[in-house]
């Protein structure tokens, strides 16, 4: 996915104290060299900041598609955060969000990024990193306007940060989304319904360009933007750009960025179809390796693959095959949009949420399988006022102490704190639901096992930094 390069850059900027040599390798696009250096620093007995080295190491493993290794390194990273449970919780949620993103679990990723952005103990860099993640995920979901809204939030926060590289990153992302917007808006791709259903037709939604500091550059992002310039020209019919595109795609493959290389091949295939370079589009689809990934039919990028296959058939005048493939593509697009209409409101803060809507569950994603059963039991009985940690622990055959330790280790929260937080979130959902029947705040709280006004006020304020009455007054 195209998010890979922005994730790598954001990772370096979001961590305090990244050694200059390591940061330079990442931002220069030398990711294989960077992951080896990060591993060496993490293993060193003289590492001055074990957490930073482990965090960058895990992020680079994830960017390089080494998901299992990254998951194990993330566990070590969270153990290295010893100074604060709040800090460990933010790191845990952030890491779960990016892992969900790279697994194409976009609604879980959005929920995680929203939690980080709402955490009062999150640093400014962590909040910027979470907004970068949310912007990328929303764009992958086809929510162009929502992605633009995130960019509008990002720009002033980046400008206020003392590290001017954040402004550079946000501006490169803005230009990237604009270039993709223009490609999807090309007339020959007018039947790409997944994107056409959300294309606004206006570039102003992506905001005005930022003023960048003189002399600042990030080759990792600069080369991505140069590639997009070549792609735009290629899609307009300038076939001489093919050489530059091949060079960039070759770099991504040699760098071990398999997901990113596939994304480039699909982007270039769309450009080739727009240019009516059918043979080139067919070659690029083959190079993407998408046909061999049989378990990926539910991934968003697979829509581009199906669309490109259908358009190739159309340009080759193979009408029956085009109709069959385009029908598959259209059906898959509709299925994604319908699924989003149910799941996205639970993950995106600007969308309304009803009590019956399934929530994108980031907590379950961070727990080991054994304790997910405990979490499910906890959630199923959240409305019971006498729900206790001992009762939940007994359901999975562990001691209360073991469950306390596991939840603190993986979530940065005790089971009691999690119960309180989840109840407050359900109460808030009902208070914000315009379609819910009018009820007293305490009556709503009692439905979720909170019996006393003082418990409600204190718990609600600790989670949302406001009283329930302030939420209702919006």
CSV table of N, CA and C in Angstrom, one decimal, residues 75-220:
chain,number,residue,atom,x,y,z
A,75,UNK,N,5.8,-6.4,21.1
A,75,UNK,CA,5.6,-6.8,22.5
A,75,UNK,C,6.8,-6.4,23.4
A,76,UNK,N,8.0,-6.6,22.8
A,76,UNK,CA,9.2,-6.2,23.5
A,76,UNK,C,9.2,-4.7,23.7
A,77,UNK,N,8.8,-3.9,22.7
A,77,UNK,CA,8.7,-2.5,22.8
A,77,UNK,C,7.8,-2.0,24.0
A,78,UNK,N,6.7,-2.6,24.1
A,78,UNK,CA,5.7,-2.2,25.2
A,78,UNK,C,6.3,-2.6,26.6
A,79,UNK,N,7.1,-3.7,26.6
A,79,UNK,CA,7.7,-4.0,27.9
A,79,UNK,C,8.8,-3.0,28.3
A,80,UNK,N,9.4,-2.4,27.3
A,80,UNK,CA,10.4,-1.4,27.5
A,80,UNK,C,9.9,0.0,28.0
A,81,UNK,N,8.6,0.2,28.0
A,81,UNK,CA,8.0,1.4,28.5
A,81,UNK,C,7.7,1.2,29.9
A,82,UNK,N,8.6,1.6,30.8
A,82,UNK,CA,8.5,1.2,32.2
A,82,UNK,C,8.1,2.4,33.1
A,83,UNK,N,8.2,3.6,32.5
A,83,UNK,CA,8.1,4.8,33.4
A,83,UNK,C,6.6,5.2,33.6
A,84,UNK,N,5.7,4.7,32.8
A,84,UNK,CA,4.3,5.1,33.0
A,84,UNK,C,3.3,4.2,32.3
A,85,UNK,N,2.3,3.8,33.0
A,85,UNK,CA,1.2,3.0,32.5
A,85,UNK,C,0.5,3.7,31.4
A,86,UNK,N,0.3,5.0,31.6
A,86,UNK,CA,-0.4,5.8,30.5
A,86,UNK,C,0.4,5.8,29.2
A,87,UNK,N,1.7,6.0,29.4
A,87,UNK,CA,2.6,6.0,28.2
A,87,UNK,C,2.5,4.6,27.5
A,88,UNK,N,2.5,3.5,28.3
A,88,UNK,CA,2.5,2.2,27.7
A,88,UNK,C,1.2,2.0,27.0
A,89,UNK,N,0.1,2.5,27.5
A,89,UNK,CA,-1.2,2.3,26.9
A,89,UNK,C,-1.2,3.0,25.5
A,90,UNK,N,-0.7,4.2,25.5
A,90,UNK,CA,-0.7,5.0,24.2
A,90,UNK,C,0.1,4.2,23.2
A,91,UNK,N,1.3,3.7,23.6
A,91,UNK,CA,2.2,3.0,22.7
A,91,UNK,C,1.5,1.7,22.2
A,92,UNK,N,0.8,1.0,23.1
A,92,UNK,CA,0.1,-0.2,22.7
A,92,UNK,C,-1.0,0.0,21.7
A,93,UNK,N,-1.8,1.1,21.9
A,93,UNK,CA,-2.9,1.4,21.0
A,93,UNK,C,-2.4,1.8,19.6
A,94,UNK,N,-1.3,2.7,19.7
A,94,UNK,CA,-0.7,3.2,18.4
A,94,UNK,C,-0.2,2.0,17.6
A,95,UNK,N,0.5,1.1,18.2
A,95,UNK,CA,1.1,0.0,17.5
A,95,UNK,C,0.0,-1.0,17.0
A,96,UNK,N,-1.0,-1.2,17.8
A,96,UNK,CA,-2.2,-2.0,17.3
A,96,UNK,C,-2.8,-1.4,16.1
A,97,UNK,N,-2.9,0.0,16.1
A,97,UNK,CA,-3.5,0.7,14.9
A,97,UNK,C,-2.7,0.5,13.6
A,98,UNK,N,-1.4,0.6,13.7
A,98,UNK,CA,-0.6,0.5,12.5
A,98,UNK,C,-0.6,-1.0,12.0
A,99,UNK,N,-0.6,-1.9,13.0
A,99,UNK,CA,-0.6,-3.3,12.6
A,99,UNK,C,-1.9,-3.6,11.9
A,100,UNK,N,-3.0,-3.1,12.4
A,100,UNK,CA,-4.4,-3.3,11.8
A,100,UNK,C,-4.4,-2.7,10.4
A,101,UNK,N,-3.8,-1.6,10.2
A,101,UNK,CA,-3.7,-0.9,8.9
A,101,UNK,C,-3.0,-1.8,7.9
A,102,UNK,N,-1.9,-2.4,8.3
A,102,UNK,CA,-1.2,-3.2,7.3
A,102,UNK,C,-1.8,-4.6,7.1
A,103,UNK,N,-2.8,-4.9,8.0
A,103,UNK,CA,-3.5,-6.2,7.8
A,103,UNK,C,-4.8,-5.9,7.1
A,104,UNK,N,-5.0,-4.7,6.6
A,104,UNK,CA,-6.3,-4.2,5.9
A,104,UNK,C,-7.5,-4.3,6.8
A,105,UNK,N,-7.2,-4.2,8.2
A,105,UNK,CA,-8.3,-4.1,9.1
A,105,UNK,C,-8.6,-2.6,9.4
A,106,UNK,N,-9.1,-1.9,8.4
A,106,UNK,CA,-9.1,-0.4,8.5
A,106,UNK,C,-10.0,0.1,9.6
A,107,UNK,N,-11.1,-0.5,9.9
A,107,UNK,CA,-12.0,0.1,10.9
A,107,UNK,C,-11.3,-0.1,12.3
A,108,UNK,N,-10.6,-1.2,12.6
A,108,UNK,CA,-9.9,-1.3,13.8
A,108,UNK,C,-8.8,-0.3,13.9
A,109,UNK,N,-8.1,-0.1,12.8
A,109,UNK,CA,-7.0,0.9,12.7
A,109,UNK,C,-7.6,2.3,13.1
A,110,UNK,N,-8.7,2.7,12.5
A,110,UNK,CA,-9.3,4.0,12.7
A,110,UNK,C,-9.6,4.2,14.2
A,111,UNK,N,-10.2,3.2,14.8
A,111,UNK,CA,-10.5,3.2,16.2
A,111,UNK,C,-9.3,3.5,17.1
A,112,UNK,N,-8.2,2.7,16.8
A,112,UNK,CA,-7.0,2.9,17.5
A,112,UNK,C,-6.4,4.3,17.4
A,113,UNK,N,-6.4,4.8,16.1
A,113,UNK,CA,-5.8,6.2,15.9
A,113,UNK,C,-6.7,7.2,16.6
A,114,UNK,N,-8.0,7.0,16.6
A,114,UNK,CA,-8.9,7.9,17.3
A,114,UNK,C,-8.6,7.9,18.8
A,115,UNK,N,-8.3,6.8,19.4
A,115,UNK,CA,-8.0,6.7,20.8
A,115,UNK,C,-6.7,7.4,21.1
A,116,UNK,N,-5.7,7.3,20.3
A,116,UNK,CA,-4.5,8.0,20.6
A,116,UNK,C,-4.7,9.5,20.5
A,117,UNK,N,-5.4,9.9,19.5
A,117,UNK,CA,-5.6,11.4,19.3
A,117,UNK,C,-6.4,11.9,20.5
A,118,UNK,N,-7.2,11.1,21.2
A,118,UNK,CA,-8.0,11.6,22.3
A,118,UNK,C,-7.3,11.4,23.7
A,119,UNK,N,-6.2,10.7,23.7
A,119,UNK,CA,-5.4,10.5,24.9
A,119,UNK,C,-4.7,11.8,25.4
A,120,UNK,N,-5.1,12.3,26.6
A,120,UNK,CA,-4.4,13.5,27.1
A,120,UNK,C,-2.9,13.3,27.3
A,121,UNK,N,-2.5,12.1,27.6
A,121,UNK,CA,-1.1,11.9,27.9
A,121,UNK,C,-0.3,11.6,26.6
A,122,UNK,N,-0.9,11.6,25.5
A,122,UNK,CA,-0.1,11.4,24.2
A,122,UNK,C,0.6,12.6,23.9
A,123,UNK,N,1.9,12.5,23.4
A,123,UNK,CA,2.7,13.6,23.0
A,123,UNK,C,2.2,14.2,21.7
A,124,UNK,N,2.6,15.4,21.4
A,124,UNK,CA,2.2,16.1,20.2
A,124,UNK,C,2.6,15.2,19.0
A,125,UNK,N,3.8,14.6,19.0
A,125,UNK,CA,4.3,13.8,17.9
A,125,UNK,C,3.4,12.5,17.8
A,126,UNK,N,3.0,12.0,18.9
A,126,UNK,CA,2.1,10.8,18.8
A,126,UNK,C,0.8,11.1,18.2
A,127,UNK,N,0.3,12.3,18.6
A,127,UNK,CA,-1.0,12.7,18.0
A,127,UNK,C,-0.9,13.0,16.5
A,128,UNK,N,0.2,13.6,16.1
A,128,UNK,CA,0.4,13.8,14.7
A,128,UNK,C,0.5,12.4,13.9
A,129,UNK,N,1.3,11.5,14.5
A,129,UNK,CA,1.4,10.2,13.9
A,129,UNK,C,0.0,9.5,13.8
A,130,UNK,N,-0.8,9.6,14.8
A,130,UNK,CA,-2.1,9.0,14.7
A,130,UNK,C,-3.0,9.7,13.7
A,131,UNK,N,-2.9,11.0,13.5
A,131,UNK,CA,-3.7,11.7,12.5
A,131,UNK,C,-3.2,11.3,11.1
A,132,UNK,N,-1.9,11.1,10.9
A,132,UNK,CA,-1.3,10.6,9.7
A,132,UNK,C,-1.9,9.3,9.4
A,133,UNK,N,-1.9,8.4,10.4
A,133,UNK,CA,-2.5,7.1,10.2
A,133,UNK,C,-4.0,7.1,9.8
A,134,UNK,N,-4.8,8.0,10.5
A,134,UNK,CA,-6.2,8.1,10.2
A,134,UNK,C,-6.4,8.6,8.8
A,135,UNK,N,-5.6,9.6,8.4
A,135,UNK,CA,-5.8,10.2,7.0
A,135,UNK,C,-5.5,9.1,6.0
A,136,UNK,N,-4.5,8.3,6.1
A,136,UNK,CA,-4.2,7.3,5.2
A,136,UNK,C,-5.3,6.2,5.1
A,137,UNK,N,-5.7,5.8,6.3
A,137,UNK,CA,-6.8,4.8,6.3
A,137,UNK,C,-8.1,5.3,5.7
A,138,UNK,N,-8.5,6.5,6.0
A,138,UNK,CA,-9.7,7.0,5.4
A,138,UNK,C,-9.6,7.1,3.9
A,139,UNK,N,-8.4,7.4,3.4
A,139,UNK,CA,-8.2,7.5,1.9
A,139,UNK,C,-8.3,6.1,1.3
A,140,UNK,N,-7.7,5.1,2.0
A,140,UNK,CA,-7.8,3.7,1.5
A,140,UNK,C,-9.3,3.3,1.5
A,141,UNK,N,-10.1,3.7,2.4
A,141,UNK,CA,-11.5,3.4,2.5
A,141,UNK,C,-12.3,4.1,1.5
A,142,UNK,N,-11.7,5.0,0.7
A,142,UNK,CA,-12.5,5.8,-0.2
A,142,UNK,C,-13.2,7.0,0.3
A,143,UNK,N,-12.9,7.3,1.6
A,143,UNK,CA,-13.6,8.5,2.3
A,143,UNK,C,-12.7,9.7,2.1
A,144,UNK,N,-12.8,10.2,0.8
A,144,UNK,CA,-11.9,11.3,0.4
A,144,UNK,C,-12.1,12.6,1.3
A,145,UNK,N,-13.4,12.9,1.5
A,145,UNK,CA,-13.7,14.1,2.2
A,145,UNK,C,-13.2,14.0,3.7
A,146,UNK,N,-13.4,12.8,4.3
A,146,UNK,CA,-13.0,12.6,5.6
A,146,UNK,C,-11.4,12.7,5.7
A,147,UNK,N,-10.7,12.2,4.7
A,147,UNK,CA,-9.3,12.3,4.7
A,147,UNK,C,-8.8,13.7,4.6
A,148,UNK,N,-9.6,14.5,3.7
A,148,UNK,CA,-9.3,15.9,3.6
A,148,UNK,C,-9.5,16.6,5.0
A,149,UNK,N,-10.5,16.3,5.7
A,149,UNK,CA,-10.7,16.9,7.0
A,149,UNK,C,-9.6,16.6,7.9
A,150,UNK,N,-9.0,15.4,7.9
A,150,UNK,CA,-7.9,15.0,8.7
A,150,UNK,C,-6.7,15.9,8.3
A,151,UNK,N,-6.5,16.1,7.0
A,151,UNK,CA,-5.4,16.9,6.6
A,151,UNK,C,-5.5,18.3,7.1
A,152,UNK,N,-6.8,18.8,7.2
A,152,UNK,CA,-7.0,20.1,7.7
A,152,UNK,C,-6.7,20.2,9.2
A,153,UNK,N,-6.9,19.1,9.9
A,153,UNK,CA,-6.4,19.1,11.3
A,153,UNK,C,-4.9,19.0,11.4
A,154,UNK,N,-4.3,18.3,10.5
A,154,UNK,CA,-2.9,18.0,10.6
A,154,UNK,C,-2.1,19.3,10.3
A,155,UNK,N,-2.4,20.1,9.4
A,155,UNK,CA,-1.6,21.2,8.9
A,155,UNK,C,-1.2,22.1,10.1
A,156,UNK,N,-2.2,22.7,10.8
A,156,UNK,CA,-1.8,23.6,11.9
A,156,UNK,C,-1.0,22.9,13.0
A,157,UNK,N,-1.3,21.6,13.3
A,157,UNK,CA,-0.6,20.9,14.4
A,157,UNK,C,0.9,20.7,13.9
A,158,UNK,N,1.0,20.3,12.7
A,158,UNK,CA,2.4,20.2,12.2
A,158,UNK,C,3.2,21.5,12.2
A,159,UNK,N,2.5,22.6,11.8
A,159,UNK,CA,3.1,23.9,11.8
A,159,UNK,C,3.6,24.3,13.2
A,160,UNK,N,2.8,23.9,14.2
A,160,UNK,CA,3.1,24.3,15.5
A,160,UNK,C,4.2,23.5,16.2
A,161,UNK,N,4.5,22.4,15.6
A,161,UNK,CA,5.6,21.5,16.1
A,161,UNK,C,6.9,22.0,15.8
A,162,UNK,N,7.9,22.0,16.8
A,162,UNK,CA,9.2,22.5,16.5
A,162,UNK,C,10.0,21.8,15.5
A,163,UNK,N,9.7,20.5,15.2
A,163,UNK,CA,10.3,19.8,14.1
A,163,UNK,C,9.7,20.1,12.8
A,164,UNK,N,10.3,20.9,12.0
A,164,UNK,CA,9.7,21.3,10.7
A,164,UNK,C,9.5,20.2,9.7
A,165,UNK,N,10.1,19.0,10.0
A,165,UNK,CA,9.9,17.9,9.1
A,165,UNK,C,8.5,17.4,9.1
A,166,UNK,N,7.7,17.6,10.2
A,166,UNK,CA,6.3,17.3,10.2
A,166,UNK,C,5.5,18.0,9.1
A,167,UNK,N,5.8,19.3,9.0
A,167,UNK,CA,5.1,20.1,8.0
A,167,UNK,C,5.5,19.6,6.6
A,168,UNK,N,6.7,19.2,6.4
A,168,UNK,CA,7.2,18.6,5.1
A,168,UNK,C,6.4,17.3,4.8
A,169,UNK,N,6.3,16.5,5.8
A,169,UNK,CA,5.6,15.2,5.6
A,169,UNK,C,4.1,15.4,5.3
A,170,UNK,N,3.5,16.3,6.0
A,170,UNK,CA,2.1,16.6,5.8
A,170,UNK,C,1.9,17.2,4.4
A,171,UNK,N,2.8,18.0,3.9
A,171,UNK,CA,2.6,18.6,2.6
A,171,UNK,C,2.8,17.6,1.5
A,172,UNK,N,3.8,16.7,1.7
A,172,UNK,CA,4.0,15.6,0.7
A,172,UNK,C,2.8,14.7,0.7
A,173,UNK,N,2.2,14.4,1.8
A,173,UNK,CA,1.0,13.6,1.8
A,173,UNK,C,-0.2,14.3,1.1
A,174,UNK,N,-0.3,15.6,1.3
A,174,UNK,CA,-1.3,16.4,0.6
A,174,UNK,C,-1.2,16.3,-0.9
A,175,UNK,N,0.1,16.5,-1.4
A,175,UNK,CA,0.3,16.4,-2.8
A,175,UNK,C,0.1,15.0,-3.3
A,176,UNK,N,0.4,14.0,-2.5
A,176,UNK,CA,0.2,12.6,-2.9
A,176,UNK,C,-1.3,12.3,-3.1
A,177,UNK,N,-2.1,12.7,-2.2
A,177,UNK,CA,-3.6,12.5,-2.3
A,177,UNK,C,-4.2,13.3,-3.5
A,178,UNK,N,-3.6,14.5,-3.7
A,178,UNK,CA,-4.1,15.3,-4.9
A,178,UNK,C,-3.8,14.5,-6.2
A,179,UNK,N,-2.5,14.0,-6.3
A,179,UNK,CA,-2.1,13.3,-7.5
A,179,UNK,C,-3.0,12.1,-7.7
A,180,UNK,N,-3.3,11.3,-6.6
A,180,UNK,CA,-4.2,10.1,-6.8
A,180,UNK,C,-5.6,10.5,-7.1
A,181,UNK,N,-6.1,11.6,-6.5
A,181,UNK,CA,-7.4,12.2,-6.9
A,181,UNK,C,-7.5,12.5,-8.4
A,182,UNK,N,-6.4,13.1,-8.9
A,182,UNK,CA,-6.4,13.5,-10.3
A,182,UNK,C,-6.4,12.2,-11.2
A,183,UNK,N,-5.6,11.2,-10.8
A,183,UNK,CA,-5.6,9.9,-11.6
A,183,UNK,C,-7.0,9.3,-11.6
A,184,UNK,N,-7.6,9.2,-10.4
A,184,UNK,CA,-8.9,8.6,-10.4
A,184,UNK,C,-10.0,9.4,-11.1
A,185,UNK,N,-9.7,10.7,-11.3
A,185,UNK,CA,-10.6,11.6,-12.0
A,185,UNK,C,-10.5,11.6,-13.5
A,186,UNK,N,-9.5,10.8,-14.0
A,186,UNK,CA,-9.2,10.8,-15.4
A,186,UNK,C,-10.4,10.2,-16.2
A,187,UNK,N,-10.7,10.8,-17.3
A,187,UNK,CA,-11.9,10.5,-18.1
A,187,UNK,C,-12.0,9.0,-18.5
A,188,UNK,N,-10.9,8.4,-18.9
A,188,UNK,CA,-10.9,6.9,-19.3
A,188,UNK,C,-11.2,6.0,-18.1
A,189,UNK,N,-11.1,6.5,-16.9
A,189,UNK,CA,-11.4,5.7,-15.7
A,189,UNK,C,-12.7,6.1,-15.1
A,190,UNK,N,-13.6,6.7,-15.9
A,190,UNK,CA,-14.9,7.2,-15.4
A,190,UNK,C,-15.8,6.1,-14.8
A,191,UNK,N,-15.6,4.8,-15.1
A,191,UNK,CA,-16.4,3.8,-14.6
A,191,UNK,C,-15.8,3.1,-13.4
A,192,UNK,N,-14.7,3.7,-12.8
A,192,UNK,CA,-14.1,3.1,-11.6
A,192,UNK,C,-15.0,3.6,-10.5
A,193,UNK,N,-16.1,2.9,-10.3
A,193,UNK,CA,-17.2,3.4,-9.4
A,193,UNK,C,-16.8,3.5,-8.0
A,194,UNK,N,-15.9,2.7,-7.5
A,194,UNK,CA,-15.5,2.8,-6.1
A,194,UNK,C,-14.9,4.2,-5.8
A,195,UNK,N,-14.1,4.7,-6.7
A,195,UNK,CA,-13.5,6.0,-6.5
A,195,UNK,C,-14.4,7.1,-7.0
A,196,UNK,N,-15.1,6.9,-8.1
A,196,UNK,CA,-16.0,7.9,-8.7
A,196,UNK,C,-17.1,8.3,-7.7
A,197,UNK,N,-17.5,7.3,-6.9
A,197,UNK,CA,-18.6,7.6,-6.0
A,197,UNK,C,-18.2,8.6,-4.9
A,198,UNK,N,-16.9,8.8,-4.8
A,198,UNK,CA,-16.5,9.7,-3.7
A,198,UNK,C,-15.6,10.9,-4.2
A,199,UNK,N,-15.3,10.9,-5.5
A,199,UNK,CA,-14.5,12.0,-6.0
A,199,UNK,C,-15.3,13.3,-6.0
A,200,UNK,N,-14.8,14.3,-5.4
A,200,UNK,CA,-15.5,15.5,-5.1
A,200,UNK,C,-15.5,16.5,-6.4
A,201,UNK,N,-14.5,16.3,-7.2
A,201,UNK,CA,-14.4,17.2,-8.4
A,201,UNK,C,-13.8,18.5,-8.1
A,202,UNK,N,-13.4,18.7,-6.9
A,202,UNK,CA,-12.7,19.9,-6.5
A,202,UNK,C,-11.4,19.6,-5.7
A,203,UNK,N,-10.4,20.4,-6.1
A,203,UNK,CA,-9.1,20.2,-5.5
A,203,UNK,C,-8.9,21.0,-4.2
A,204,UNK,N,-9.9,21.9,-4.0
A,204,UNK,CA,-9.8,22.8,-2.9
A,204,UNK,C,-9.9,22.1,-1.6
A,205,UNK,N,-10.6,20.9,-1.6
A,205,UNK,CA,-10.8,20.2,-0.4
A,205,UNK,C,-9.5,19.7,0.2
A,206,UNK,N,-8.5,19.6,-0.6
A,206,UNK,CA,-7.2,19.1,-0.1
A,206,UNK,C,-6.4,20.3,0.5
A,207,UNK,N,-6.9,21.4,0.5
A,207,UNK,CA,-6.2,22.6,1.2
A,207,UNK,C,-5.2,23.2,0.3
A,208,UNK,N,-4.6,24.3,0.9
A,208,UNK,CA,-3.6,25.1,0.2
A,208,UNK,C,-2.2,24.5,0.5
A,209,UNK,N,-1.3,24.7,-0.4
A,209,UNK,CA,0.1,24.2,-0.2
A,209,UNK,C,0.7,24.9,1.0
A,210,UNK,N,1.6,24.2,1.8
A,210,UNK,CA,2.3,24.7,2.9
A,210,UNK,C,3.6,25.3,2.4
A,211,UNK,N,4.1,26.3,3.2
A,211,UNK,CA,5.4,26.9,3.0
A,211,UNK,C,6.4,26.0,3.7
A,212,UNK,N,7.4,25.4,2.9
A,212,UNK,CA,8.3,24.5,3.4
A,212,UNK,C,9.6,25.2,3.7
A,213,UNK,N,10.3,24.7,4.8
A,213,UNK,CA,11.6,25.2,5.2
A,213,UNK,C,12.6,25.0,4.0
A,214,UNK,N,13.4,26.0,3.8
A,214,UNK,CA,14.4,26.0,2.7
A,214,UNK,C,15.5,24.9,3.1
A,215,UNK,N,15.9,24.1,2.0
A,215,UNK,CA,16.9,23.1,2.2
A,215,UNK,C,16.5,21.8,2.8
A,216,UNK,N,15.2,21.7,3.2
A,216,UNK,CA,14.7,20.5,3.8
A,216,UNK,C,14.3,19.5,2.7
A,217,UNK,N,14.6,18.2,2.9
A,217,UNK,CA,14.2,17.2,2.0
A,217,UNK,C,14.1,15.9,2.7
A,218,UNK,N,13.3,15.0,2.1
A,218,UNK,CA,13.2,13.6,2.6
A,218,UNK,C,13.2,12.7,1.3
A,219,UNK,N,14.3,12.2,0.9
A,219,UNK,CA,14.3,11.4,-0.3
A,219,UNK,C,13.3,10.3,-0.4
A,220,UNK,N,12.9,9.7,0.7
A,220,UNK,CA,11.9,8.7,0.8
A,220,UNK,C,10.6,9.2,0.2
